[in-house]
Structures are given as structure tokens and as C-alpha cells.
XYZ file of C-alpha atoms in Angstrom:
634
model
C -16.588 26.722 19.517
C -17.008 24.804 22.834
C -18.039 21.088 23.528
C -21.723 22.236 23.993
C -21.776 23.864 20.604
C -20.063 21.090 18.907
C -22.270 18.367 20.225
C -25.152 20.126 18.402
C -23.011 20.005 14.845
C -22.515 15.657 15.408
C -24.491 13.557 13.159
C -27.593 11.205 14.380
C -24.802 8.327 14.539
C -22.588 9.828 16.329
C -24.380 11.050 19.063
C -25.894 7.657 19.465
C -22.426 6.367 19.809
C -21.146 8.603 22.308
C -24.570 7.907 24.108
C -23.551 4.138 24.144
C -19.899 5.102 25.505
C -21.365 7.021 28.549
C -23.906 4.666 29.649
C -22.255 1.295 28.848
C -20.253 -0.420 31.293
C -16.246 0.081 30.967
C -13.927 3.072 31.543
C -14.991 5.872 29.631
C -12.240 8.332 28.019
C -12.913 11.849 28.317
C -10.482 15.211 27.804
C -10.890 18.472 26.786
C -12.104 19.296 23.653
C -12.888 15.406 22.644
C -16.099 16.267 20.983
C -14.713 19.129 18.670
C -12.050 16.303 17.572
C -14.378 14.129 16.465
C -15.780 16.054 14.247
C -12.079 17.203 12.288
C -12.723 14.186 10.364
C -16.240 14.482 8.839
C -15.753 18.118 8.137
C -11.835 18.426 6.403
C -11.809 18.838 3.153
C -10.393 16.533 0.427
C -7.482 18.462 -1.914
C -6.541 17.938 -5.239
C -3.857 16.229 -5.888
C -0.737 17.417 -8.379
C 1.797 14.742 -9.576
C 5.349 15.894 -9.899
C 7.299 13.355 -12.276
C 10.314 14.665 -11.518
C 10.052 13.354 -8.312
C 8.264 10.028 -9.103
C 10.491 7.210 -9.587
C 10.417 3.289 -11.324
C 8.620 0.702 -13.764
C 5.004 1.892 -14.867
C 3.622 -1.136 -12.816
C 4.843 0.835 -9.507
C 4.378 4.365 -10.683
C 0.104 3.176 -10.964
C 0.162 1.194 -7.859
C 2.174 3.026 -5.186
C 1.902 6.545 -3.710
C 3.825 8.920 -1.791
C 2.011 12.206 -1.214
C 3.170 15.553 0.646
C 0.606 17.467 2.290
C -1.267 17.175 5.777
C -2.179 13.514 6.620
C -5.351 14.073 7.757
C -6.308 15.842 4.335
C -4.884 13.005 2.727
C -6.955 10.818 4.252
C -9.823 12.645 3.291
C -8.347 12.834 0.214
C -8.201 9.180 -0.217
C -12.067 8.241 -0.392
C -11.791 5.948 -3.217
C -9.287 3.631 -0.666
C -11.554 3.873 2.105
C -12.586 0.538 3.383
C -10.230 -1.043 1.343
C -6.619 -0.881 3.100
C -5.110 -4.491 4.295
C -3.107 -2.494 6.887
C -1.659 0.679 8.577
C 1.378 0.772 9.402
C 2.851 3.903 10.814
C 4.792 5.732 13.518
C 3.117 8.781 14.826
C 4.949 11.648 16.920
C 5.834 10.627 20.294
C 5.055 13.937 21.811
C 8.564 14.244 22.972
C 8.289 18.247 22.452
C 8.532 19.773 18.657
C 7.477 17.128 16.379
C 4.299 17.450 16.021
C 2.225 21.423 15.383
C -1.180 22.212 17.033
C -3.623 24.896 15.238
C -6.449 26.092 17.713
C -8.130 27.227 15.164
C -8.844 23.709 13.269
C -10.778 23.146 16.153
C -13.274 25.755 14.397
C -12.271 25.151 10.742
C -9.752 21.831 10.213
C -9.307 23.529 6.646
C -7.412 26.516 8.063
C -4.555 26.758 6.120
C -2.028 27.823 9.138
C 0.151 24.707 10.375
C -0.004 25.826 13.765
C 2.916 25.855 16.439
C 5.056 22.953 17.326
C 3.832 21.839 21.071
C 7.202 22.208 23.462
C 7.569 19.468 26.123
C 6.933 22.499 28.332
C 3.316 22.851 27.112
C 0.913 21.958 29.909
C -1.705 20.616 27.802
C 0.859 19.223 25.554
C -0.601 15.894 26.400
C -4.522 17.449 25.870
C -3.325 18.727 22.369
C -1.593 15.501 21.621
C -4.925 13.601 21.977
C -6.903 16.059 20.043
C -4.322 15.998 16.948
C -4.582 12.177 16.912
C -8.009 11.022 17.486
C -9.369 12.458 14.588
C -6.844 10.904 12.705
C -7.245 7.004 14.086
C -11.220 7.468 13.215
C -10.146 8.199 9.456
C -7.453 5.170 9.997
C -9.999 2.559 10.994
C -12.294 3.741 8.309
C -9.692 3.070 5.774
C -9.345 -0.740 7.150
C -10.750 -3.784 5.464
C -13.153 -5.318 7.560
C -10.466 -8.051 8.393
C -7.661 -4.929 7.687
C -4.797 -4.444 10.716
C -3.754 -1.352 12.347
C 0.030 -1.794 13.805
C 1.058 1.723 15.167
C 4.596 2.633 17.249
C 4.785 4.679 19.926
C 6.689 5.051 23.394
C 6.155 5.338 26.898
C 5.090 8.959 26.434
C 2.036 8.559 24.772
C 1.406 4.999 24.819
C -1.262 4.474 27.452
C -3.603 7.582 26.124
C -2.760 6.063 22.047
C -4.402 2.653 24.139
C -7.236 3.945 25.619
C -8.047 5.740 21.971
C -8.040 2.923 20.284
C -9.719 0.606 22.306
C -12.620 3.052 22.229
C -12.334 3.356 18.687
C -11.416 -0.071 18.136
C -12.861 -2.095 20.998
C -11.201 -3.262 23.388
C -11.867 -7.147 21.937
C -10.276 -6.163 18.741
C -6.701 -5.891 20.382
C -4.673 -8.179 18.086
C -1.150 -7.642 20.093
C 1.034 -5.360 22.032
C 4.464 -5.896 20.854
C 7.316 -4.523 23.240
C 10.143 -4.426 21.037
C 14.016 -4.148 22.220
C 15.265 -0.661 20.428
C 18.828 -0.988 21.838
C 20.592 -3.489 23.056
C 22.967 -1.120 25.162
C 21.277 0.589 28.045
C 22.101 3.762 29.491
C 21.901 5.564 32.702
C 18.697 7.278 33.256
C 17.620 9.875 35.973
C 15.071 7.610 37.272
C 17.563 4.459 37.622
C 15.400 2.254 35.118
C 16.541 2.207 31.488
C 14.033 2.331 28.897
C 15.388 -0.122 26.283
C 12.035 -0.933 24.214
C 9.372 0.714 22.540
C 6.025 -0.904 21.423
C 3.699 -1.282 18.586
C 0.030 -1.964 19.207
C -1.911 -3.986 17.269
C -5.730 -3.566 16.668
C -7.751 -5.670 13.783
C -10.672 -3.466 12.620
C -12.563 -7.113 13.170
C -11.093 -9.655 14.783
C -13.124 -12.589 13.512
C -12.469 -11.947 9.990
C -8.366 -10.450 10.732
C -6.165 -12.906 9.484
C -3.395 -12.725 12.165
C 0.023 -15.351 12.559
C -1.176 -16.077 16.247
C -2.901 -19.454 15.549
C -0.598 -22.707 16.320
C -0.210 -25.437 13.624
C -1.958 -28.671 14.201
C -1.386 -31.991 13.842
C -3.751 -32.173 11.039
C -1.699 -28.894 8.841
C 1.163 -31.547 9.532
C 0.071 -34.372 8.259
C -0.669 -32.714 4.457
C 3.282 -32.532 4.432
C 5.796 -35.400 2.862
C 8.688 -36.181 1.420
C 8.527 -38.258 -1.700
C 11.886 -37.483 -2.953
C 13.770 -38.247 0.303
C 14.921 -34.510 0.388
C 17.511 -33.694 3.419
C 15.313 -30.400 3.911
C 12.253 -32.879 5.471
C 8.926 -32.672 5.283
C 7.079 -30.561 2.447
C 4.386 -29.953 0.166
C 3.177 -28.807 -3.395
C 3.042 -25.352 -3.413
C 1.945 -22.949 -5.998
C 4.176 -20.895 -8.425
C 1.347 -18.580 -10.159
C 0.717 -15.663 -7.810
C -2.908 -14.317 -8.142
C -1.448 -10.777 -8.825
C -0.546 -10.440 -12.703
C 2.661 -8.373 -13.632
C 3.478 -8.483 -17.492
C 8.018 -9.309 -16.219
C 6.396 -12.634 -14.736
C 3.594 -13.418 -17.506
C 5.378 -15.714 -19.844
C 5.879 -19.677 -21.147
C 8.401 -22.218 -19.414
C 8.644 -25.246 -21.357
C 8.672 -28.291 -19.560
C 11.890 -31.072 -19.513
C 9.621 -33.975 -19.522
C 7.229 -32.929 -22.663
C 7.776 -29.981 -24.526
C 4.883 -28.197 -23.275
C 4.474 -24.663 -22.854
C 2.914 -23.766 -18.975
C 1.703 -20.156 -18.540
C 0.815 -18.927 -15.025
C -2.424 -20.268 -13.613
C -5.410 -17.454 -14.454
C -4.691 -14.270 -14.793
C -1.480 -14.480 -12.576
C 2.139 -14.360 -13.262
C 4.989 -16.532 -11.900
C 5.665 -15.508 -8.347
C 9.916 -16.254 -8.316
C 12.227 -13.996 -10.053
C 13.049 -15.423 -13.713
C 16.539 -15.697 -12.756
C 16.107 -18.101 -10.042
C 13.417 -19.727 -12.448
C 15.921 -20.617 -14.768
C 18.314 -22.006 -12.526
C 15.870 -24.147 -10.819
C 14.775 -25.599 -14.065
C 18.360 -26.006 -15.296
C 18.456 -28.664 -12.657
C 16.608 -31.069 -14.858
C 19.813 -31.535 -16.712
C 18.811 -29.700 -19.815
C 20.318 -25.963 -20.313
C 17.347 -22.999 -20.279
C 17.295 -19.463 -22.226
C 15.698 -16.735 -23.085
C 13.974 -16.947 -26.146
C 10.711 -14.759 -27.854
C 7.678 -17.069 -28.811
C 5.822 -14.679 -30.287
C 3.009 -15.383 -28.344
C 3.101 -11.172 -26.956
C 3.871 -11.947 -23.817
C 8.027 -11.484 -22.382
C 10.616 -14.027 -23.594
C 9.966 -17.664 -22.496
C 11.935 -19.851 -20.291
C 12.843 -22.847 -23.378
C 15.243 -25.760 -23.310
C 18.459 -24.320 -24.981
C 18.587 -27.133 -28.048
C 14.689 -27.447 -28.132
C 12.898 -30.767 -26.642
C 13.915 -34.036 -27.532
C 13.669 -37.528 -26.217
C 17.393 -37.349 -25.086
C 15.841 -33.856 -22.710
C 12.940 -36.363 -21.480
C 15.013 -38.995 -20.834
C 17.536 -36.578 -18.972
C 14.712 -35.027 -16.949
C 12.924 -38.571 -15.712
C 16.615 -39.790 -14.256
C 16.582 -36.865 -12.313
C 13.066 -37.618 -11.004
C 14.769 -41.043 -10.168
C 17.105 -39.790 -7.856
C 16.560 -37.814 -4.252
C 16.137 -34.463 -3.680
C 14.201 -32.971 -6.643
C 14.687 -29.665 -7.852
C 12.641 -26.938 -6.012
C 10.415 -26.240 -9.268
C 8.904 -30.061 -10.253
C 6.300 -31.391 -12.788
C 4.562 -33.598 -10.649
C 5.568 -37.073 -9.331
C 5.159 -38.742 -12.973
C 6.492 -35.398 -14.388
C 3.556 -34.714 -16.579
C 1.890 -32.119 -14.621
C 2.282 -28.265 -14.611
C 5.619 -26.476 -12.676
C 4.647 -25.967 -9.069
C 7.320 -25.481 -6.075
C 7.811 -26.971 -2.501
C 6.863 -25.366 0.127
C 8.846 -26.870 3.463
C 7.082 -27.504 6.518
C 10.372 -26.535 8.942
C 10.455 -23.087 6.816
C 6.863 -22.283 7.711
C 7.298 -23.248 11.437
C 10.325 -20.823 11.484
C 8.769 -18.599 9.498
C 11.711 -18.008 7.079
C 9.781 -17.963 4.205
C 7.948 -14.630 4.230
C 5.668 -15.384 1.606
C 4.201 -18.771 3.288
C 2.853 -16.079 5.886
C -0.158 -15.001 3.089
C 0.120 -17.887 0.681
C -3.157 -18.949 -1.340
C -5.597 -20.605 0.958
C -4.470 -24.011 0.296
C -0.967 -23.464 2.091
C -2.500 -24.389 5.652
C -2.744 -22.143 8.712
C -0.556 -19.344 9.550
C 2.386 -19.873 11.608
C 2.462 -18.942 15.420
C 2.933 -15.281 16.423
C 4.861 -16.501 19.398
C 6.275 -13.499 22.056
C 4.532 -9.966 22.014
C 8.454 -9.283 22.848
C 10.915 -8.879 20.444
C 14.465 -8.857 21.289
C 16.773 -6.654 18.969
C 18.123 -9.904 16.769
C 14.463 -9.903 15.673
C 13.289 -7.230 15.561
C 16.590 -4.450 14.550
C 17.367 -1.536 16.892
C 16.818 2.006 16.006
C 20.436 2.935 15.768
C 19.996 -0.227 12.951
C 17.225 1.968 11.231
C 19.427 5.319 11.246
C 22.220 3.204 9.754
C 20.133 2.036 7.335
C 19.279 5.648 6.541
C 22.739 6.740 6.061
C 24.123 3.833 4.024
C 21.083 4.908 1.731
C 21.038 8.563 1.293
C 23.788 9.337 3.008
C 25.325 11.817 6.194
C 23.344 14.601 7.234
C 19.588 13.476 6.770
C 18.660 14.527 11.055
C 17.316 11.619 11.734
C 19.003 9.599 14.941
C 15.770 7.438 15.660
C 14.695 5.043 12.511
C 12.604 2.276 12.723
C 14.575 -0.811 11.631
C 13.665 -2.211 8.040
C 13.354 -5.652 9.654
C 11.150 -4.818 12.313
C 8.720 -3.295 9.558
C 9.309 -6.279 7.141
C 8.500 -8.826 10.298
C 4.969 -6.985 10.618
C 4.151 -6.432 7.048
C 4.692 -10.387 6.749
C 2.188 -10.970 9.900
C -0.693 -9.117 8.392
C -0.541 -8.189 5.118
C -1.636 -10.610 2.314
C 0.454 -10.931 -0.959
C -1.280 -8.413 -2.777
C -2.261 -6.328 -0.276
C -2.616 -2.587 0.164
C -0.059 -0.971 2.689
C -0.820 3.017 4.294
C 1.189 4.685 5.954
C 0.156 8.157 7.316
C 3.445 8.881 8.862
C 5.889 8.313 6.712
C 8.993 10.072 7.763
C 12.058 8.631 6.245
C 10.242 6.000 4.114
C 10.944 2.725 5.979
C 7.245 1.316 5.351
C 7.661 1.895 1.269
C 11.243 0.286 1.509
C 10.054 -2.625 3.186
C 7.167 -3.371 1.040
C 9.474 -3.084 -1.858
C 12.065 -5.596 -0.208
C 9.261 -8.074 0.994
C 7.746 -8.161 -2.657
C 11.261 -8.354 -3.798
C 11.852 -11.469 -1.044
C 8.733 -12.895 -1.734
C 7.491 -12.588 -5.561
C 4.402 -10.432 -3.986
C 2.788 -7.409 -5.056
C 1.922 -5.515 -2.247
C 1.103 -1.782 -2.974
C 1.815 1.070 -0.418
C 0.741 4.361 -0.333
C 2.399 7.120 2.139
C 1.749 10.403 3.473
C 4.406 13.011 4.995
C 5.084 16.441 5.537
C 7.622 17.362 7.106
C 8.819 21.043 8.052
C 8.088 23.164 4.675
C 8.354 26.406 5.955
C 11.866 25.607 6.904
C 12.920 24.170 2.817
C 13.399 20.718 4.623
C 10.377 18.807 3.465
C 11.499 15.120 4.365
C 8.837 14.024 1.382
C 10.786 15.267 -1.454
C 14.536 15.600 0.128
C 14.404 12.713 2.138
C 11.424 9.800 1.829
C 11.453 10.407 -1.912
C 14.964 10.227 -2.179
C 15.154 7.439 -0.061
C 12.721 5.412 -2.274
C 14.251 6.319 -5.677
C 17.361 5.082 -4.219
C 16.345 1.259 -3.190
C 14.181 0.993 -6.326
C 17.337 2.071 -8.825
C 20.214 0.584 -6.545
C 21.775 3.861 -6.081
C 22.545 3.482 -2.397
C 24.957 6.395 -1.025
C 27.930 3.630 0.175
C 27.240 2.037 -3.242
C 26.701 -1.446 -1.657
C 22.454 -1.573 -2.224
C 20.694 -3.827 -5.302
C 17.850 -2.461 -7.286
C 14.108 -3.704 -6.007
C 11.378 -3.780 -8.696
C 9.009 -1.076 -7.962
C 7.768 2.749 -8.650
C 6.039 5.087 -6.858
C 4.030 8.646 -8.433
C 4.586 11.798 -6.213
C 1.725 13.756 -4.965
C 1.315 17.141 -3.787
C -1.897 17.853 -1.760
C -2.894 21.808 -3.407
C -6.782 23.286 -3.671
C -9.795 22.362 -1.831
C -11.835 20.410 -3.739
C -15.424 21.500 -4.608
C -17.770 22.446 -7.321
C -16.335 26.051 -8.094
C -12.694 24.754 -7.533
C -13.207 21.775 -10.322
C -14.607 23.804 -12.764
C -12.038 26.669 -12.514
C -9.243 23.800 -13.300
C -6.412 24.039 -15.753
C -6.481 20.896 -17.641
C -3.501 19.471 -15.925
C -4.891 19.918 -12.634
C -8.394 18.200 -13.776
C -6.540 15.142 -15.337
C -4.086 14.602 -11.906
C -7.840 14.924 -10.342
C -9.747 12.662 -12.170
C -6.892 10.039 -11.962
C -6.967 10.667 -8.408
C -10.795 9.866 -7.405
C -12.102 7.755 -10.488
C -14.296 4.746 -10.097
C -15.711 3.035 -12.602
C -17.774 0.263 -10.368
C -20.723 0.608 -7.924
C -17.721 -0.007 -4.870
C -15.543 3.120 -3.935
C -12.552 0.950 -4.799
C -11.463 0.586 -8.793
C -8.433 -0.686 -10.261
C -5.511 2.009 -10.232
C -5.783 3.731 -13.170
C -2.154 4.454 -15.564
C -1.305 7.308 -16.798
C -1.073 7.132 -20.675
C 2.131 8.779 -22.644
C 1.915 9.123 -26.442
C 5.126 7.443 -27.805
C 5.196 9.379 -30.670
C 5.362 12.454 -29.333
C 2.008 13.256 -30.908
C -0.327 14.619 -27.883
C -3.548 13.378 -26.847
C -6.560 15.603 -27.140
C -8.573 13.411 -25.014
C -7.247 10.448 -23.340
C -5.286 10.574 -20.191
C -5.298 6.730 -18.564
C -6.300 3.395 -18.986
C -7.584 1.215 -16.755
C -6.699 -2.708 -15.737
C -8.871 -4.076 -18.309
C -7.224 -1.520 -20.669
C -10.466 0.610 -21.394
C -8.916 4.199 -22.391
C -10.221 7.274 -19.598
C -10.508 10.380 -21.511
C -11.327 13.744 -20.503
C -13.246 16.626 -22.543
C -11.463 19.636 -20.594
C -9.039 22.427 -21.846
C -10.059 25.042 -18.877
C -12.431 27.114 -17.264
C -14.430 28.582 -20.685
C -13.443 26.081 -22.877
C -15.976 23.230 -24.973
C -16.357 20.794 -22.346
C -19.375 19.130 -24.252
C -19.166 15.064 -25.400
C -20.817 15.904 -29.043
C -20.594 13.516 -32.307
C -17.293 14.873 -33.431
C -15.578 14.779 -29.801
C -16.560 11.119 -29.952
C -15.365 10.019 -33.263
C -11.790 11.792 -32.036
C -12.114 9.577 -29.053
C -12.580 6.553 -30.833
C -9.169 7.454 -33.277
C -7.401 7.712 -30.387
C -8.399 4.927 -28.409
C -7.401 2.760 -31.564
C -4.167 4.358 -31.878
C -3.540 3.546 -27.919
C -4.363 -0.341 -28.948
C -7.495 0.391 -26.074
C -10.778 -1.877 -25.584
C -13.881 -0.320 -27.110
C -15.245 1.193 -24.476
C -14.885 4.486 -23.759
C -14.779 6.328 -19.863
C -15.282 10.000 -20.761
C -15.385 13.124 -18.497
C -16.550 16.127 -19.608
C -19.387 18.845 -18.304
C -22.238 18.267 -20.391
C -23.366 14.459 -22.765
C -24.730 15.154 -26.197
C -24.664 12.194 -27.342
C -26.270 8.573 -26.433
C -24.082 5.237 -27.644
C -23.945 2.175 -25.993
C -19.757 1.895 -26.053
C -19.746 5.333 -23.484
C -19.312 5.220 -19.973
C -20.140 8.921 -19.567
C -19.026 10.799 -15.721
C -20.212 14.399 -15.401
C -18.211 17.047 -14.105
C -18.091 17.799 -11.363
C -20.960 15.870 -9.891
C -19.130 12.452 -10.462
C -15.550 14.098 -9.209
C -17.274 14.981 -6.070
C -19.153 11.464 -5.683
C -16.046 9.938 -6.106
C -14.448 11.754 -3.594
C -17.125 11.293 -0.705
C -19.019 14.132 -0.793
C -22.757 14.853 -0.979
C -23.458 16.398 -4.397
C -26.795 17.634 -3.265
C -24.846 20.119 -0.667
C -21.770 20.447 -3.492
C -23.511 20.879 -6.645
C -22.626 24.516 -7.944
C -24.855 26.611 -10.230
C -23.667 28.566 -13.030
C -24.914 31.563 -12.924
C -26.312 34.097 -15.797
């Protein structure tokens, strides 16, 4: 297929863009085969996706928020229609082109489904810089489209690549949606080089998807911000403010009471939140009241409390209110009279400096973001790569090939730039795993709950897949504390492993084992009117009694089930299906209301939210039912 041909196969839109690019003022980019690579996006096909618990690691909070999945990025992507439009930022580090690390099929270029992984491109290849381009541009359209309108895109490269990776993305991006171009220093020891200048840094470029409604750390604090800062308590650390201890992201470890020194009161987090600090430093801020904290249940079904040792008294008020006498009050208070709810301080000189990474995306009450400063990065701020490999081995250990890491502190800094508390993290090429790492230490750091969700490959056909023997090992590792030089601490965290299989369409769905449909539906389910639902859980009968019908629950703990046993089975929703349903959901402790899958709907109640298979699976995943729908024949 040639450009001609292919420019008859773009949609309506698309031709009016590329209409727009050639007349409008500006330089235009143009290479060989540019129109055929637009069109890899629109026409690959999502997959399936098969989770491998052996391989999955963590809490059951992590293993329902956070991905890592091992196929092709590009069909994960496509894959990934029910996160499309709603990623906070992409963070990744593509192939540099430097020759053999990255493959080039010229036959996606008539079918992006072809199953061949095509032939690593040498740094001999002539067009190695033409096939380059056409392997990446189709993946930076499916990027942007999985932005946020006010979502980041923060992708590494070198000096190879990095003034055709510009020129792509300020066409895709616009040029006036260039956020940053960070030249960071990746060693701090040059060497000789043929050409008598020493390449010492690498770069990340920085494009908002919008940059009116990107919330960025390049604005400067002003006198105003300032002046909502004080220091009431005299404290040597200087000026600061109330800040808030709830986080707006609920996890059930950080959902309990602390009873307060100065009344007796219970406080529970604000909403539907959960305390944002570990309990352990919780306790030991409050036990600077001058009344001894514990543990204790309150059979209220939430975790243990936080509860004065010996109970509340007036001698524990009077104890508390001395301390409120004297300077420098604890860093969780009650308010000036002590009466109010716990809240924290949040310092003025920390935010400036920006050592408190969680000030970066506080609630919108905690003032303006601190300054950027310097696109460049030295290596004290940023890490050097040999710091990133070093990092590697300490955690897995000798002999994982990998000599070029990205440090975990350079990804940390830009996760804490642009990505909001609670914020979704992807990460298309994810190598070794440093993105997932550092979102797991920044949440650990900062009492957030950012999510991530990663995609790699690595070399299959050579038993080396870096997803399972390296990134997934690498993850399990930091999460459980079980570095390699047995020096690392557990992070709280999980992650589910994913393996990209089958093409997914009408005929494929309804040939499914019942495994594969339940890994599918959990994949692409949405229960709203928006593409983007809460992460379903996978549910686990405790009693080792199976489940006929229910496979997940969602957020507001509404039981999915799923009327499928395989191709030929009774796939039908009928009276007695539902009244099974309904037994299980109350042995599950689940809301009355009822998500059920299944091929046919016999029955009408008002407590069923009823998805038909496969015309829902499809919608779910992006495509047009009208073109996917498959007739049964006979």
C-alpha cells in the first residue's frame, strides 16, 4: 500500500487535518510513508487481556489499581480504551534508535495486526531514521489521546532522535503546548569522544495535551501565596500554614478514628478520604501532646484507632493545652484553641524548596505551585544513569543487561511536577520498571495514591522477556522489601500482570473459555455514560466455595457477575440465574444491585444493570458494534 492508496483509507477528520498542516503557515513535517503511519492507530486491534497471578504481586488495593502488561505497546494502547482521555501523565523512555532496540515489520504498514515482530533496525540501516519515525508516530497519536485535557506527556530521548521526536510532537501537540525541554546531566564524568565534544546529558521533552488547563510547577509564588503563611507557635522552622491531613483518595489502612488530647473526640478523615501520613508517624506526632497513643479496635468496622493509652481524662486535657502553651507545636495540631479537627503544617521554606513532594499537588487550598526553575538538571538533581543501573542491581541483582537506567530520582522529580496525588501514571515503555518504582516510592513519600499502569515487551523469542524476568521482578521486589543486597524497605502497593493474547471481536468473545471472558470483562467494563469507571476487584471466595456467577466488585461495592461457562453453554439471565445471583451477592456482603453479563436478558427487574455480550464488550473497548456485531448463523 502506498501514500496515494492510504490517503483514500483516512477518515473525513483526518484528511481535514492534514489539509490544515499543508496550507497553514509553519514548517511542515513530511517522510516517507507518514500517511500509512497514521493510520496504524485507528486500525490495530485491541487484545484480550490474560492475568497471570503468579506473577502479580501486593495488597488488593494495588493489585485493582496498577498494571503491568506484556505484549506490543501499541496494542496495548488500543487495548486500553476505557483509560483513554483519562491519563494525568506519560511518562516513558522510548528506543533511542541507537541500532537493535527497537524491530520494524513492513508489513504493519498493510496490516498493524500482523503477528510477525519484525527485524531489529541496525545502526547500519539507511532508513533507520525513516523507520524510526514511522514506528513512533503512530504511537504519540494514541499517547496524546490517552491525556487528560490538562494531562502531561514527559518523554526521554537523546541526541539521536531528539530533533525528529520534536518536530512529531509539536505537530501532534502544537508547538504552543511545549511545557519544557529538560537537558538533564547523565554523568558527571565525561569521556573522550571522536568528535572532541562529550555528550554528558540527555533530555526529556515536555508537552501538555492543553496548556491552559496543564497544571505545571513553572509559575513563581507571589507575595500574596506568602502572606497566607504564619507562625503562631514561634516554630524555628518559620513561616507556615494549616494544611490538610485527609487525602481525597480513600484506602481502608488510613480510614480510621484518632482521638483527640484536648476532648476525647473521635476525628475520621474528612469525606470519603483517609489520613494521608503513615499511622506510624501519626502516632508519634500525636504522642507529642504528652499523652501515650495505641492501637486499639472501636468496633466501629473500620482499622484500629489511634486512642490515648489510659483513655481521656482531664489530667490528658490539661497535659495537651500546656503543650499548646509552649513554642513549636507538634506537626499534627487541633487548632489554635485545640478544639478543632487534626490538620498538619505545611511550611512555606519546604514548598519554596520543594522538599515536600506532596505540596507539589496538594488540595487547591495549598496555594500555587512552586517554580520549575532550570530546564537543566545537573546530576545532584536529577541522578545519573550509572545511578539508575545501580539501582537496578542493588534490586534484582548482577546480570539483568541493562548499563543505561534512568535514575529513580530523576523520575520521582517529574512525577512530582505533573502528576496530581491521585493521579493516573502510563508508561508505554517500561523497560526495567523505574516509572512503577517511583510511583510506589512517591506515594510511599507522600501519603498519595497515584496509580500506574505499564507496558513492555521485551525480546520473547529469545526467553528474556524483561516484563516477567525483569520489570516484574523488579516491582515485586520494592513492594515486599526483598531487595537483592538486602538493604531495601517494603512500599505499600500491588500491581496485576497482563498478557496481551487474541484479537478481540465478535467471533473471538463468543468462542471464550470462561476464564478468558472474566480477565476480559474486567478488562473493558464501564458502568457510566464516560469511558472511564472505577477499577473493578477481582473477587476470591474465602471459603473455598466457587462462584457460579460473580467475578468483581466495583468501588461502590456493587457485585459484577458474568453468565458464561463457554462457547455452547446457557449464557441466558433467566429467573433462576437471578435468584443465584442474588445468594451470592449476599454471601459477598455486596450492594443490591446487580452488573450482569451474559448473551441474551430474560428477565426485566429494576435491581439489574444488564451488558450484552458481546455488543457491550466491544463498546467498551472502542469499537463500532454496527461493523463488529457477529451473526449466529443456522
Amino acid at each position: 500500500m502506498d501514500d496515494a492508496t492510504a490517503l483514500e483509507e483516512l477518515p473525513v477528520e483526518q484528511l481535514i487535518e492534514m489539509i490544515r498542516e499543508k496550507t497553514g503557515a509553519g514548517v511542515n513535517l513530511s517522510f516517507p510513508g507518514k500517511v500509512l503511519a497514521r493510520q496504524l492507530g485507528r486500525r490495530v486491534r485491541p487484545r484480550n487481556q490474560r492475568t497471570v497471578k503468579s506473577l502479580s504481586a501486593g495488597d488488593e488495593h494495588g493489585r485493582s489499581r496498577n498494571l503491568l502488561i506484556e505484549g506490543d505497546n501499541l496494542q496495548a494502547l488500543a487495548s486500553l480504551y476505557r483509560e483513554r482521555g483519562q491519563i494525568d501523565m506519560i511518562l516513558t523512555d522510548p528506543p533511542y534508535n541507537t541500532g537493535g532496540d527497537f524491530r520494524y515489520n513492513d508489513k504493519w504498514d498493510k496490516d498493524p495486526n500482523d503477528p510477525d515482530m519484525g527485524e531489529f533496525v541496525g545502526s547500519d540501516d539507511p532508513a533507520k531514521h525513516t523507520k524510526w519515525m514511522k514506528f513512533m508516530y503512530p504511537r504519540l497519536q494514541m499517547m496524546r489521546a490517552m491525556l487528560k485535557p490538562s494531562g502531561v506527556l514527559a518523554i526521554c530521548i537523546d541526541s539521536r532522535e531528539l530533533f525528529h521526536l520534536g518536530q512529531m510532537l509539536d505537530e501532534l501537540f502544537g508547538e504552543e503546548n511545549r511545557l519544557a525541554i529538560i537537558n538533564w546531566q547523565k554523568t558527571a564524568a565525561p569521556r573522550s569522544d571522536k568528535g572532541g565534544v562529550t555528550a554528558t546529558t540527555e533530555y526529556v521533552l515536555v508537552y501538555a495535551r492543553n496548556i491552559v488547563r496543564a497544571k505545571t510547577a513553572s509559575l513563581e509564588r507571589t507575595d500574596a501565596d506568602n502572606r497566607r503563611y504564619g507562625n503562631p507557635d514561634s516554630d524555628p522552622g518559620g513561616l507556615w500554614r494549616e494544611g490538610n491531613l485527609t487525602a481525597r483518595t480513600w484506602s481502608k489502612s488510613g480510614d480510621y478514628a484518632i482521638q483527640s488530647p484536648f476532648t476525647g473526640e473521635y476525628h475520621y478523615p474528612a469525606g470519603e478520604g483517609a489520613w494521608r501520613h503513615p499511622k506510624r508517624n501519626i502516632k508519634e506526632w500525636l504522642n507529642q501532646w504528652g499523652s501515650p497513643y495505641v492501637e486499639r479496635a472501636l468496633d466501629d468496622g473500620k482499622v484500629k484507632a489511634l486512642v490515648l493509652k489510659d483513655g481521656f481524662s482531664s489530667d490528658t486535657a490539661t497535659r495537651a493545652e500546656e503543650r499548646l502553651a509552649q513554642p513549636r507545636w507538634p506537626f499534627i495540631w487541633f487548632g489554635r484553641d485545640g478544639q478543632g479537627r487534626p490538620r498538619t503544617k505545611t511550611y512555606l521554606e519546604q514548598i519554596k524548596k520543594g522538599k515536600v513532594p506532596v505540596t507539589y499537588w496538594a488540595d487547591d487550598d495549598l496555594g500555587l505551585p512552586v517554580e520549575l526553575g532550570s530546564t537543566s538538571w545537573d546530576f545532584e538533581e536529577s541522578g545519573r544513569s550509572s545511578d539508575g543501573a545501580s539501582e537496578l542491581t542493588s534490586i534484582v541483582g548482577k546480570g539483568h543487561g541493562f548499563t543505561t537506567v534512568k535514575p529513580l530520582k530523576l523520575m520521582m522529580k517529574l512525577l512530582q511536577l505533573w502528576v496530581p496525588t491521585d493521579g493516573t501514571v502510563l508508561d508505554p515503555f517500561a523497560g526495567s520498571g523505574t516509572t512503577g518504582h517511583a510511583v510506589l516510592a512517591l506515594n510511599s513519600l507522600s501519603g498519595g495514591d497515584r496509580r500506574f499502569i505499564l507496558v513492555e515487551q521485551g525480546r520473547p523469542e529469545r526467553g528474556d522477556s524483561y516484563a516477567r524476568a525483569l520489570t516484574a521482578d523488579r516491582l515485586k521486589r520494592v513492594i515486599e522489601g526483598t531487595w537483592a543486597n538486602g538493604e531495601g524497605s517494603s512500599l505499600d502497593g500491588g500491581f496485576t500482570f497482563k498478557v496481551l493474547e487474541k484479537k478481540v471481536d465478535a467471533q473471538t468473545l463468543l468462542l471464550m473459555e470462561r476464564d478468558e471472558m472474566i480477565d476480559t470483562v474486567i478488562a473493558s467494563h464501564s458502568s457510566t455514560g464516560s469511558r472511564r469507571a472505577a477499577v473493578l476487584i477481582p473477587v476470591v471466595d474465602e471459603d473455598n466455595e466457587p462462584y457460579s456467577y460473580l467475578v468483581a466488585k466495583n468501588a461502590a461495592n456493587e457485585g459484577i457477575f458474568l453468565v458464561w461457562s463457554g462457547a455452547g453453554s446457557n449464557t441466558d439471565l433467566t429467573e433462576d440465574v437471578y435468584e443465584a445471583i442474588t445468594e451470592e451477592a449476599e454471601r459477598a456482603e455486596l450492594a443490591d444491585v446487580y452488573h450482569v453479563y451474559s448473551r441474551r436478558n430474560l428477565l426485566v427487574t429494576d435491581d439489574v444493570i444488564w451488558y450484552q455480550i458481546p455488543d457491550r464488550i466491544l463498546s467498551d473497548f472502542g469499537l463500532d458494534v454496527r461493523t463488529e456485531s457477529f451473526t449466529e448463523e443456522g
